[in-house]
mmCIF file of N, CA and C in Angstrom:
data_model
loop_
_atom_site.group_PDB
_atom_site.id
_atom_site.type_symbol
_atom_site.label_atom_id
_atom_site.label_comp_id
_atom_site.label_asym_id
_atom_site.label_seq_id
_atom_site.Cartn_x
_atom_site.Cartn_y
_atom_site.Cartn_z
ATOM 1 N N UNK A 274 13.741 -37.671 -3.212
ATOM 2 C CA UNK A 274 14.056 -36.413 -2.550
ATOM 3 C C UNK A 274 14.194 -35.337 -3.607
ATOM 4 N N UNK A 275 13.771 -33.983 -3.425
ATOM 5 C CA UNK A 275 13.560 -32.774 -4.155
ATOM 6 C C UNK A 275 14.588 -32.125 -3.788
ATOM 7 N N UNK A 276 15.838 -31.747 -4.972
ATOM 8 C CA UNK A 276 16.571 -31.340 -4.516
ATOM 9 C C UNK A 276 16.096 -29.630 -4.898
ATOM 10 N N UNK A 277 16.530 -28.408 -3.766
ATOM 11 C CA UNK A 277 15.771 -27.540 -4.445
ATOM 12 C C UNK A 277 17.386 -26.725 -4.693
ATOM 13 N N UNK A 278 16.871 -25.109 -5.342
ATOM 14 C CA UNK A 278 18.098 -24.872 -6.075
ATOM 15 C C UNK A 278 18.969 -24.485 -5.483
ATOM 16 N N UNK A 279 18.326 -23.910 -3.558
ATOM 17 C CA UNK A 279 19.356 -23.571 -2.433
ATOM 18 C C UNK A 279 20.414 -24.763 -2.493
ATOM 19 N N UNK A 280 20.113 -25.678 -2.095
ATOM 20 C CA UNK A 280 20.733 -26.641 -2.306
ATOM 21 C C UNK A 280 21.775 -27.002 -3.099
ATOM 22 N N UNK A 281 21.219 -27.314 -4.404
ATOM 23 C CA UNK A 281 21.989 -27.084 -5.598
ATOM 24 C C UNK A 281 22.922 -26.470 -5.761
ATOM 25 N N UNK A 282 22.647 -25.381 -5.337
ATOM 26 C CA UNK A 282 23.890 -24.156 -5.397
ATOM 27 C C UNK A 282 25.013 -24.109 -4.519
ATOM 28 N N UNK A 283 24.468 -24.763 -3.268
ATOM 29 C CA UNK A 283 25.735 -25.067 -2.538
ATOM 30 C C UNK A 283 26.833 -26.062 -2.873
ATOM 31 N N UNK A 284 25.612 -27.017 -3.205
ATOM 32 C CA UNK A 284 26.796 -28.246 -4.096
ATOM 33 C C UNK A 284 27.535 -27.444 -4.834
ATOM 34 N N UNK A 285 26.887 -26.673 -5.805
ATOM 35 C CA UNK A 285 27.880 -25.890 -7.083
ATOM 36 C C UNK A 285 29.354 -25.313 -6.189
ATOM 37 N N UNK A 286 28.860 -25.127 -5.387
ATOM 38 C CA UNK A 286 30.258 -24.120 -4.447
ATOM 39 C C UNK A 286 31.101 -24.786 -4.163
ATOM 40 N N UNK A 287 30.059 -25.966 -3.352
ATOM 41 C CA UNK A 287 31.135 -26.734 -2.716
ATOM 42 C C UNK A 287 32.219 -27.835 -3.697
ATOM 43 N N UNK A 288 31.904 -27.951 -5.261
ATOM 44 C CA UNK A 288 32.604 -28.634 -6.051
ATOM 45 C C UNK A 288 33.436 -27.293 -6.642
ATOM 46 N N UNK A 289 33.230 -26.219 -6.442
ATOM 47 C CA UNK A 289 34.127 -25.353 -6.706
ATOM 48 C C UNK A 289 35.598 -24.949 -5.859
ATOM 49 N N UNK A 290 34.882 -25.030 -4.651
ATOM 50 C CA UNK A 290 35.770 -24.664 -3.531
ATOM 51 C C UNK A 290 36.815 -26.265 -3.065
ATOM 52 N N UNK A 291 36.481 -27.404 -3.580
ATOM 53 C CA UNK A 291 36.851 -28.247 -3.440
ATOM 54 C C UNK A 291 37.988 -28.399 -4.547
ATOM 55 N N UNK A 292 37.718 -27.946 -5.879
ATOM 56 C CA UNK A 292 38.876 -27.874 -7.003
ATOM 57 C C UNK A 292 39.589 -26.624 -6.864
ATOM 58 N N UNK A 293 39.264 -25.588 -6.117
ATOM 59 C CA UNK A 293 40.457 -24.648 -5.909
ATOM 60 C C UNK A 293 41.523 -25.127 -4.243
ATOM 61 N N UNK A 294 40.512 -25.937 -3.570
ATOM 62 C CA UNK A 294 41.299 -26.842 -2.406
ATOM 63 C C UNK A 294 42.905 -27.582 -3.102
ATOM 64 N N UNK A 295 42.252 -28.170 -4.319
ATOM 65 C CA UNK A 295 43.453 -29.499 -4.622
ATOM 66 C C UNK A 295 44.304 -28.851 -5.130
ATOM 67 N N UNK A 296 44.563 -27.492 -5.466
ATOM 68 C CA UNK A 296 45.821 -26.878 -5.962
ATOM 69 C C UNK A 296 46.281 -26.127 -5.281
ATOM 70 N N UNK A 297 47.015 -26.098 -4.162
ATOM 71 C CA UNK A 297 47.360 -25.197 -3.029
ATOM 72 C C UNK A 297 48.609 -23.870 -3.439
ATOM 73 N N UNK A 298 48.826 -24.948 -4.341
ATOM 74 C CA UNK A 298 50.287 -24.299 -4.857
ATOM 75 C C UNK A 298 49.492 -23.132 -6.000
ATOM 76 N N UNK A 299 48.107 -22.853 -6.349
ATOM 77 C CA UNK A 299 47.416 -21.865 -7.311
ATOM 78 C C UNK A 299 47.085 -20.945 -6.588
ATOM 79 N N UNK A 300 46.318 -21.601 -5.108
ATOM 80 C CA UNK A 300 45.404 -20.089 -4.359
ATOM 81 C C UNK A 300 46.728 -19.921 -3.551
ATOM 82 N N UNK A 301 47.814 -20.099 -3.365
ATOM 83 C CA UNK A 301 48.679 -19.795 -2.038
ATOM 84 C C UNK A 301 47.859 -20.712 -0.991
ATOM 85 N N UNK A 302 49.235 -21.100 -0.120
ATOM 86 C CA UNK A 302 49.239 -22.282 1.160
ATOM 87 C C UNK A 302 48.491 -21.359 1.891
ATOM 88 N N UNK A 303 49.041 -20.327 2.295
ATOM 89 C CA UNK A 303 47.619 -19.681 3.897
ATOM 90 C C UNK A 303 46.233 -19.507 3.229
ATOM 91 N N UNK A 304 46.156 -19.288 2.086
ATOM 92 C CA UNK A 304 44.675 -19.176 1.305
ATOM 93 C C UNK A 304 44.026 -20.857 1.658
ATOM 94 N N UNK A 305 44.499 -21.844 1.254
ATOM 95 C CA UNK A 305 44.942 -23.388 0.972
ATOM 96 C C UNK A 305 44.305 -23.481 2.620
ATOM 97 N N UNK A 306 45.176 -23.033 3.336
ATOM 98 C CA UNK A 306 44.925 -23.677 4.803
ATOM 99 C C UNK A 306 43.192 -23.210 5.784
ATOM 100 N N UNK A 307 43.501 -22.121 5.310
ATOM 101 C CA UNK A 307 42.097 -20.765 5.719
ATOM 102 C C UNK A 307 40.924 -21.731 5.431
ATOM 103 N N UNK A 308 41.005 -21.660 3.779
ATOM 104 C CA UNK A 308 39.976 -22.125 2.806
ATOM 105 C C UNK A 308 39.848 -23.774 3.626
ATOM 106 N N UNK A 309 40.699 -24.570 3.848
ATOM 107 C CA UNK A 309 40.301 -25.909 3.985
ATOM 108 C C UNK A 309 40.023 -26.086 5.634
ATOM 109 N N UNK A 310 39.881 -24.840 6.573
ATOM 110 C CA UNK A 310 39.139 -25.002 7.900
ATOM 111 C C UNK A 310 37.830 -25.137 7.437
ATOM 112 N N UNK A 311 37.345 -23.814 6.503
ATOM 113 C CA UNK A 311 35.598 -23.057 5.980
ATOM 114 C C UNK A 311 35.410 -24.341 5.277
ATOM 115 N N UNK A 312 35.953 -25.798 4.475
ATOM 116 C CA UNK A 312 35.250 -26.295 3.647
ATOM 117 C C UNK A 312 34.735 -27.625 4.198
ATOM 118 N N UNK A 313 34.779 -28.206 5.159
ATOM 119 C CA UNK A 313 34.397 -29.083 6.231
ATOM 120 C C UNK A 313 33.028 -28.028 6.851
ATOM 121 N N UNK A 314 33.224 -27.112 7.207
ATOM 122 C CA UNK A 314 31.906 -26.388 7.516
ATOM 123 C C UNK A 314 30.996 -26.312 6.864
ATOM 124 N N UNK A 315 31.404 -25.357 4.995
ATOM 125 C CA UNK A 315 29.980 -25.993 3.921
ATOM 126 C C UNK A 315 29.558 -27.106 3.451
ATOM 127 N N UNK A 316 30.508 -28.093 4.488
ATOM 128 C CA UNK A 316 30.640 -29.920 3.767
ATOM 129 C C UNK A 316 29.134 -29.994 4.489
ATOM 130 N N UNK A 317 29.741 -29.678 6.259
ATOM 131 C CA UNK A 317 28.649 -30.316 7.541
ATOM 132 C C UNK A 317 27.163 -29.685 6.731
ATOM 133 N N UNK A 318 27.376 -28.009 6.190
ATOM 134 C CA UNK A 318 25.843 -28.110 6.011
ATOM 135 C C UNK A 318 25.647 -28.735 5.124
ATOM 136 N N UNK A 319 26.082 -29.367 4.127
ATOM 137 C CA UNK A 319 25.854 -30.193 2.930
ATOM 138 C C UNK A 319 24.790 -31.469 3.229
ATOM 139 N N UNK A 320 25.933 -31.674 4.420
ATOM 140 C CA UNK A 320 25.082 -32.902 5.116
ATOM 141 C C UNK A 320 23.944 -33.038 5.719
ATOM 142 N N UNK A 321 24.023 -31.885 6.436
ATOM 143 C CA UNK A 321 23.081 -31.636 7.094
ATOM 144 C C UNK A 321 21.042 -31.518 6.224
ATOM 145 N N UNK A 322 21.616 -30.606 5.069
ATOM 146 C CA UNK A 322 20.698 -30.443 4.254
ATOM 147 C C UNK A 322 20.275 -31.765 3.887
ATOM 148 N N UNK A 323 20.885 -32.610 3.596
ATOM 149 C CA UNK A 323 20.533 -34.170 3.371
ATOM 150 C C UNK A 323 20.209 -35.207 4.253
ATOM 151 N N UNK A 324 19.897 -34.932 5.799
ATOM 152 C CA UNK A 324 20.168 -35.208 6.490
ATOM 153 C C UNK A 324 18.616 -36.291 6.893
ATOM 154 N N UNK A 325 18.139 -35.826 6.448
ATOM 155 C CA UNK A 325 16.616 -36.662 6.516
ATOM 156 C C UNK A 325 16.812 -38.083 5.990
ATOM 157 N N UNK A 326 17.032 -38.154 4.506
ATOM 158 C CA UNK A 326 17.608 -39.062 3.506
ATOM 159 C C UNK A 326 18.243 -40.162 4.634
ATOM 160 N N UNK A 327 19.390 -39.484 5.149
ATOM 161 C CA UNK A 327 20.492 -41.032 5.715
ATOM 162 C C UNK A 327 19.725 -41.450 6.952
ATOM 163 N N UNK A 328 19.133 -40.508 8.014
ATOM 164 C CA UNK A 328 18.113 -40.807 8.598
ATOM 165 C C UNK A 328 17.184 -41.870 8.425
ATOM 166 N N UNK A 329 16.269 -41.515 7.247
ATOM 167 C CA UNK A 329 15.358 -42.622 7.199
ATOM 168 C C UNK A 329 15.618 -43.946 6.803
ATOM 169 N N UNK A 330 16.927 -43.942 6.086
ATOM 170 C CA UNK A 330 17.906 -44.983 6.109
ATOM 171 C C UNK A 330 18.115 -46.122 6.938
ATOM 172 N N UNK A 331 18.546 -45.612 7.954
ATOM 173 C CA UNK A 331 19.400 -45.808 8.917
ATOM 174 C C UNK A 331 17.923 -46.405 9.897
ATOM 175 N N UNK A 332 17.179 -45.613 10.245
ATOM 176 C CA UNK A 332 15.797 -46.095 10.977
ATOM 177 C C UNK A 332 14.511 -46.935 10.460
ATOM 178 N N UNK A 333 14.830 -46.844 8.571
ATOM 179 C CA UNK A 333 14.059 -48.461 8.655
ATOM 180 C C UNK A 333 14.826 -49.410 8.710
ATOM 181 N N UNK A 334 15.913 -49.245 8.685
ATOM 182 C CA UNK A 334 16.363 -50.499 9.121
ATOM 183 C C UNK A 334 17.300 -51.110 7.173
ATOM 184 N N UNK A 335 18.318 -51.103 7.265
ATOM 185 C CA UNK A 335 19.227 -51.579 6.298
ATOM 186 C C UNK A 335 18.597 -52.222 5.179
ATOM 187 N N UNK A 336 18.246 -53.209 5.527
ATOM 188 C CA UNK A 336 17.747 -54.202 4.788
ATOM 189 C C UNK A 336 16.362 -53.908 4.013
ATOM 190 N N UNK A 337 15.978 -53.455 4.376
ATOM 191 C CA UNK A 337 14.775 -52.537 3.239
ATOM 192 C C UNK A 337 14.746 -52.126 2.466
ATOM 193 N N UNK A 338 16.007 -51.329 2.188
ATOM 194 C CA UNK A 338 16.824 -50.218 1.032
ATOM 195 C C UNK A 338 17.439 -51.134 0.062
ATOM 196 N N UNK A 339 17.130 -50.426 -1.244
ATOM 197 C CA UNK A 339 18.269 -50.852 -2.371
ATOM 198 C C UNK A 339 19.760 -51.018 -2.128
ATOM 199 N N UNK A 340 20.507 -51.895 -2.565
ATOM 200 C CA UNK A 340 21.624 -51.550 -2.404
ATOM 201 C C UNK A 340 22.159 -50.541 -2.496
ATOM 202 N N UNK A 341 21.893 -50.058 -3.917
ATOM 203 C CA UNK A 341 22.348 -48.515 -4.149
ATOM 204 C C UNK A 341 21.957 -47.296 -3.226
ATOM 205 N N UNK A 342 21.590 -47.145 -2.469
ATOM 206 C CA UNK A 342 21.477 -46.855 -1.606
ATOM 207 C C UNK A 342 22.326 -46.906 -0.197
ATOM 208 N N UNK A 343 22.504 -48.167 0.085
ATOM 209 C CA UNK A 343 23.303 -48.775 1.052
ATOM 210 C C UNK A 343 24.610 -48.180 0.747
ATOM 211 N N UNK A 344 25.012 -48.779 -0.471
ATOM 212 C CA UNK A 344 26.513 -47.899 -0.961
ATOM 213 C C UNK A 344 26.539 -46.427 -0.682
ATOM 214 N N UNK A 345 25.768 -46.315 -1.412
ATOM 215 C CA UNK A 345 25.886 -44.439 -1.249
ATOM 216 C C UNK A 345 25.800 -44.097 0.359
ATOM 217 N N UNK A 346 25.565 -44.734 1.360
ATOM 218 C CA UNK A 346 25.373 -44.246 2.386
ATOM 219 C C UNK A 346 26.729 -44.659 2.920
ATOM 220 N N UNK A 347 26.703 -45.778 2.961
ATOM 221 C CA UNK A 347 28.567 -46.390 3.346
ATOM 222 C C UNK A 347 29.773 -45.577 2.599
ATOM 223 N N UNK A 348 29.386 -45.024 1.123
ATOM 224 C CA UNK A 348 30.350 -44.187 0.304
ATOM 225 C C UNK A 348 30.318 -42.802 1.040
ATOM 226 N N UNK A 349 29.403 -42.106 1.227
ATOM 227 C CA UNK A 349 29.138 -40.760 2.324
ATOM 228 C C UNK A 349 30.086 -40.845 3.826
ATOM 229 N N UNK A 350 29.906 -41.553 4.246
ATOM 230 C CA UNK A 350 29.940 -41.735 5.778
ATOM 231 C C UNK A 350 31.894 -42.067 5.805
ATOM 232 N N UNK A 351 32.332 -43.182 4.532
ATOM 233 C CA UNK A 351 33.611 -42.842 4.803
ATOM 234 C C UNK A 351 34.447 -41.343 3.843
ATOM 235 N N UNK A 352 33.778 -40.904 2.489
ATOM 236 C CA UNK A 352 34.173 -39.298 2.667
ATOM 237 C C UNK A 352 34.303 -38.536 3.895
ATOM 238 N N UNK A 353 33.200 -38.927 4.648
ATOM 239 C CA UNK A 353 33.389 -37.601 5.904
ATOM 240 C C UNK A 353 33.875 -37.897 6.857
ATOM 241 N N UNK A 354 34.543 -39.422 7.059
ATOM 242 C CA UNK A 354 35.604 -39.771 7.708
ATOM 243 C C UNK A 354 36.855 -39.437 7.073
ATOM 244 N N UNK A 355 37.189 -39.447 5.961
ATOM 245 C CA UNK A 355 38.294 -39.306 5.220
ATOM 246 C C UNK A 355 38.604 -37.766 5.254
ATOM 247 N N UNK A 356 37.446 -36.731 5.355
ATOM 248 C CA UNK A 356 37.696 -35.370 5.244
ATOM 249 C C UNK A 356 37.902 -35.040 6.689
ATOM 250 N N UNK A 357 37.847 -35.475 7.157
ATOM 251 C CA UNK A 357 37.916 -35.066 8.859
ATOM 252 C C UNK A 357 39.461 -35.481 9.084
ATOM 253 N N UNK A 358 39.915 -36.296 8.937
ATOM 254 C CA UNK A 358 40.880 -37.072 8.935
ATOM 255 C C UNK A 358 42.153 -35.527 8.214
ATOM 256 N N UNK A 359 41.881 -35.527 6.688
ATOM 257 C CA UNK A 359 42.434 -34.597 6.188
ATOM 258 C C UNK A 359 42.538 -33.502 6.706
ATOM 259 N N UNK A 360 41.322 -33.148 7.302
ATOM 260 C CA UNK A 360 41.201 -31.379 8.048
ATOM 261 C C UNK A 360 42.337 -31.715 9.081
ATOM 262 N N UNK A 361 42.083 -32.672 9.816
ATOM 263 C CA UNK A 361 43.003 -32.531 11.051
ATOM 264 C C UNK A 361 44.562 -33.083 10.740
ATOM 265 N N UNK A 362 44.809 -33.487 9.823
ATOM 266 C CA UNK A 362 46.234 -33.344 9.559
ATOM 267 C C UNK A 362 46.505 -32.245 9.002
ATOM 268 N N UNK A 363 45.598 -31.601 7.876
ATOM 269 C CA UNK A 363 45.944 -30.742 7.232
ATOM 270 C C UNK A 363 46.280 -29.339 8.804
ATOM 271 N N UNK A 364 45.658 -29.574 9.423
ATOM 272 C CA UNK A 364 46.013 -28.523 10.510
ATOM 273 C C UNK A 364 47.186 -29.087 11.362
ATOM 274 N N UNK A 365 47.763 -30.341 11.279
ATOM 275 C CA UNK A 365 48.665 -30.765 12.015
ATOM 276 C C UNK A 365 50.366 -29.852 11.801
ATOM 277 N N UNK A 366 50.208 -30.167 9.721
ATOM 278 C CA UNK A 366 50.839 -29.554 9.179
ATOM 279 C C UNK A 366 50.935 -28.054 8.922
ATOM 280 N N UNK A 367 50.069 -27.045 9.611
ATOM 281 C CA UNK A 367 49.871 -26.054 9.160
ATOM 282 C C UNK A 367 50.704 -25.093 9.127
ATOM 283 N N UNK A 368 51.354 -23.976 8.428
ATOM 284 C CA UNK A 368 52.088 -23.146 8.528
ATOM 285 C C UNK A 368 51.679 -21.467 8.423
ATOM 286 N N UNK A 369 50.357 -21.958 8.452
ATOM 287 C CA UNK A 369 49.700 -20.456 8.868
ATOM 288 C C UNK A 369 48.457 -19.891 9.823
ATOM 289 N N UNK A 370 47.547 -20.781 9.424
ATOM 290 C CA UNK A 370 46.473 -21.104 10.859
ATOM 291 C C UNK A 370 47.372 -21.353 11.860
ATOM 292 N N UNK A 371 47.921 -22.549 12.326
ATOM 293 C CA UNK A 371 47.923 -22.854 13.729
ATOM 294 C C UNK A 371 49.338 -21.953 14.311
ATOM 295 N N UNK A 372 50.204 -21.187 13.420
ATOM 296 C CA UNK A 372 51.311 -20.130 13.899
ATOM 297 C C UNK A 372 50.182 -18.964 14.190
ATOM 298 N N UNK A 373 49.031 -18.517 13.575
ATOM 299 C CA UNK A 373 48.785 -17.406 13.413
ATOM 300 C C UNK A 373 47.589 -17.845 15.023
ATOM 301 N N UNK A 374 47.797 -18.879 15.655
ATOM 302 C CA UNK A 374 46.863 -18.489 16.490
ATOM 303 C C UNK A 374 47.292 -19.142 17.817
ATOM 304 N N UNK A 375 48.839 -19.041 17.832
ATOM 305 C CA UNK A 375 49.894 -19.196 18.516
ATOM 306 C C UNK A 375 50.808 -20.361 18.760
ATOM 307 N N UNK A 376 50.237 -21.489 18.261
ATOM 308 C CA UNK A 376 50.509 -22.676 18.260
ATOM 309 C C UNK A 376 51.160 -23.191 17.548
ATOM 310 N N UNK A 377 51.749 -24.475 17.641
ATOM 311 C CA UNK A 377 52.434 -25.200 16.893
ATOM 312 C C UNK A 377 52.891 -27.002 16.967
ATOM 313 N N UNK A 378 52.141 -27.912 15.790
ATOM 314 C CA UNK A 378 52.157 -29.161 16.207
ATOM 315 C C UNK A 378 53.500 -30.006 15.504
ATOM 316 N N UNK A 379 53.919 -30.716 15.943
ATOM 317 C CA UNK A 379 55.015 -31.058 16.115
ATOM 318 C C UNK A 379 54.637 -32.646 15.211
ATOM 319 N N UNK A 380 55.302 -33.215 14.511
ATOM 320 C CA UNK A 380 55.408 -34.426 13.675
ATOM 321 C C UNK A 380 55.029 -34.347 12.176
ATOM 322 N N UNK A 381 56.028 -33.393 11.721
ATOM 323 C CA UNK A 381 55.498 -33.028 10.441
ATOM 324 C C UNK A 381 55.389 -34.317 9.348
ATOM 325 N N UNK A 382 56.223 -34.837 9.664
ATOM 326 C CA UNK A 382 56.380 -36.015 8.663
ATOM 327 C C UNK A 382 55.463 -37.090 8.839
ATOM 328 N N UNK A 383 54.982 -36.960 9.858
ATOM 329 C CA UNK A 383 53.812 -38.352 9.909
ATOM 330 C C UNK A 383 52.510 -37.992 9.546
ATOM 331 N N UNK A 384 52.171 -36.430 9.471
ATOM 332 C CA UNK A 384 51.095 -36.031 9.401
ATOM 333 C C UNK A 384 51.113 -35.546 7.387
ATOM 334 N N UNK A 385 52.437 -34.823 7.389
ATOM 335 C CA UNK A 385 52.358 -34.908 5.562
ATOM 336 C C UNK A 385 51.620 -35.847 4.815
ATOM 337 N N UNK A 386 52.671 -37.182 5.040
ATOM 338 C CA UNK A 386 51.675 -38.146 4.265
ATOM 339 C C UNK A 386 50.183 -38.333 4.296
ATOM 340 N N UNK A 387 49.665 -38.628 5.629
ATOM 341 C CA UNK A 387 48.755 -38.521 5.751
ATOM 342 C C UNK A 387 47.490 -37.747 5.038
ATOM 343 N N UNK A 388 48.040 -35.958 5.335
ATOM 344 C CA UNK A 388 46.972 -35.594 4.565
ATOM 345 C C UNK A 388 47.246 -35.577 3.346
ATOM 346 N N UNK A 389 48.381 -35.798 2.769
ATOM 347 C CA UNK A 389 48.611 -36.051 1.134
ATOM 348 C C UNK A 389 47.766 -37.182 0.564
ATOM 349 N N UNK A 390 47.512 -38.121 1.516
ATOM 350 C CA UNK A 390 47.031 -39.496 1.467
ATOM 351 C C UNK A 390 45.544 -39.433 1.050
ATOM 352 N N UNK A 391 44.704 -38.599 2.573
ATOM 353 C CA UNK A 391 43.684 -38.189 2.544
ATOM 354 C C UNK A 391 42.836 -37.640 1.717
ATOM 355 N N UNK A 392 43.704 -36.210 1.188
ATOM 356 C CA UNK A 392 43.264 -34.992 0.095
ATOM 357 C C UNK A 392 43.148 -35.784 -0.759
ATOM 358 N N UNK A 393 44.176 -36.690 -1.515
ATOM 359 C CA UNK A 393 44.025 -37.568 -2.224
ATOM 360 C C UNK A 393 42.516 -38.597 -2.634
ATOM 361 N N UNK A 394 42.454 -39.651 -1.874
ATOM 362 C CA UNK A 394 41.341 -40.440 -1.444
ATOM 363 C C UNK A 394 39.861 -39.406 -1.523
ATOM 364 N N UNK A 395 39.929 -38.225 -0.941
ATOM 365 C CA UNK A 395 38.468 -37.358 -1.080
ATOM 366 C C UNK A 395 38.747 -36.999 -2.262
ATOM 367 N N UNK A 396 39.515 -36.937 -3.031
ATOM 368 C CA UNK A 396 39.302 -36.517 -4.943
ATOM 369 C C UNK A 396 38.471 -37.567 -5.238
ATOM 370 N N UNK A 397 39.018 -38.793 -4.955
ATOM 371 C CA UNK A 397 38.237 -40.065 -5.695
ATOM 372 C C UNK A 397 37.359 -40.194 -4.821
ATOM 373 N N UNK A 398 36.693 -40.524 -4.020
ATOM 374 C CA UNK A 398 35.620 -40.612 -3.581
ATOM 375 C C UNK A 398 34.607 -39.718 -3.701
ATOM 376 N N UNK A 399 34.762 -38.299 -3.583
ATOM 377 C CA UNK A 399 34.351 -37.317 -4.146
ATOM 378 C C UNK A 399 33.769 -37.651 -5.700
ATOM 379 N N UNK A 400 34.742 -37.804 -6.649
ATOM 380 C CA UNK A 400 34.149 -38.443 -8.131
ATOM 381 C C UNK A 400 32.959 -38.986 -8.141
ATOM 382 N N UNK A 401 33.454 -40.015 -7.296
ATOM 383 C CA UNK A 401 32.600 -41.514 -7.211
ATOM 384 C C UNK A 401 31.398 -40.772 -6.563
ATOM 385 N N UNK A 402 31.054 -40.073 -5.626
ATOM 386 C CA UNK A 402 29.865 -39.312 -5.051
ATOM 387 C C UNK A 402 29.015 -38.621 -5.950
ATOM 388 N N UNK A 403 29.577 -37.698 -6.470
ATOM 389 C CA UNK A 403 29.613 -36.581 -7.760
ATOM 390 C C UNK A 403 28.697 -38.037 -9.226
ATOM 391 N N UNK A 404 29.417 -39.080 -9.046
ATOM 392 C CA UNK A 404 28.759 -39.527 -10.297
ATOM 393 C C UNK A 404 27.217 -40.395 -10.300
ATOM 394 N N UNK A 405 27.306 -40.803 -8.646
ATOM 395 C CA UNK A 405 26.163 -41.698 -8.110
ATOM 396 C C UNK A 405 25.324 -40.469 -8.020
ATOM 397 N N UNK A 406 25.205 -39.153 -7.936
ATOM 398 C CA UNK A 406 24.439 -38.090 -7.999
ATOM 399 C C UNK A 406 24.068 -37.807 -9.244
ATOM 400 N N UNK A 407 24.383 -38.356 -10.294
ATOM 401 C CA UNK A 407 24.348 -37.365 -11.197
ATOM 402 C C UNK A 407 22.956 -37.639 -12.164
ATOM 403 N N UNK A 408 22.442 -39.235 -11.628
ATOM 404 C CA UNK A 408 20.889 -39.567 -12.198
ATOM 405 C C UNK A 408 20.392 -38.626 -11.584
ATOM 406 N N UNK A 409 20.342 -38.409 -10.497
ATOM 407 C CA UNK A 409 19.136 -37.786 -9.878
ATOM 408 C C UNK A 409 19.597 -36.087 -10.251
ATOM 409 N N UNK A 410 20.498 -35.873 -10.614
ATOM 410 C CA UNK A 410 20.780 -33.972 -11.021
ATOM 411 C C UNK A 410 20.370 -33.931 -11.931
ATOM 412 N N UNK A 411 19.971 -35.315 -13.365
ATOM 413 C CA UNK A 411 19.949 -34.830 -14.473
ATOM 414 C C UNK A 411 17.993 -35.200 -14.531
ATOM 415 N N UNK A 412 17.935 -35.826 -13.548
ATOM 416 C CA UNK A 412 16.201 -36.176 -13.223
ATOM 417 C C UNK A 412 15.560 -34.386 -12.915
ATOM 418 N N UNK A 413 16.098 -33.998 -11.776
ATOM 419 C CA UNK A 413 15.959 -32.737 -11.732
ATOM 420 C C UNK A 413 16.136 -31.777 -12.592
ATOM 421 N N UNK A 414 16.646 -32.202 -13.375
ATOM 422 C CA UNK A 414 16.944 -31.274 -14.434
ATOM 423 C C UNK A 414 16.169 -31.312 -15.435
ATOM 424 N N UNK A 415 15.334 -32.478 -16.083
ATOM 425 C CA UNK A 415 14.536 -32.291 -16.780
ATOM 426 C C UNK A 415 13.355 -32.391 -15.784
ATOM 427 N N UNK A 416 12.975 -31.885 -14.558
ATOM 428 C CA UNK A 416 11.662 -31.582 -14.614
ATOM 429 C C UNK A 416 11.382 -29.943 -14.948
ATOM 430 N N UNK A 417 12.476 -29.542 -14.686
ATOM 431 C CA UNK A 417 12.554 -27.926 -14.140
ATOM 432 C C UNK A 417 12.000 -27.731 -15.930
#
């Protein structure tokens, strides 16, 4: 797969916007909360842009594919379970989205951990994504 530089560049964002995510206490919590509705959105197009890839995956059929492959697809699929997971606690807990749009969810303490848990787990998996990418960024990189 050809990654082109539209592309590219979103990744660039989205590993940007993802390290100003993990310090809430740097951009301010309503910045923190705002920012982590919009970053599940440039995640989906992330995916989306890649979206052929897990596709053809998935429709020849498992067993065809390299392992490495297989992983990376099983490593994908629970990130974006794990970030979904986070978004929606992280909104469970919210103290500025969900006041500012009248609402308010109730079980703070079961949902804290959680997305502490979560945010957590997408750092490292994230890594681990970030590093199984990084043959093919530096393949691209010397063709350019």
């Amino acid at each position: 797969m050809l990654v082109n530089t539209k592309a590219l560049a979103l990744d660039a964002v989205l590993v940007v916007f993802a390290c100003a995510l993990m310090f809430p206490s740097a951009t301010g919590y309503a910045l923190h909360e705002w920012a982590g509705i919009v970053f599940p959105v440039a995640l989906l197009i992330h995916v989306a842009a890649r979206h052929a890839e897990g596709m053809r995956l998935i429709s020849g059929g498992i067993r065809k594919h390299r392992i490495g492959k297989i992983v990376s697809f099983v490593l994908n699929a629970v990130l974006f379970i794990d970030l979904a997971i986070c978004t929606v606690s992280g909104l469970m807990v919210s103290g500025a989205v969900l006041p500012f749009v009248g609402m308010y969810a109730g079980g703070f303490f079961f949902w804290a951990p959680v997305h502490a848990f979560t945010a957590q787990l997408f750092v490292a998996l994230a890594l681990v994504h970030v590093v199984l990418f990084a043959p093919k960024l530096k393949a691209m990189m010397a063709r350019r």
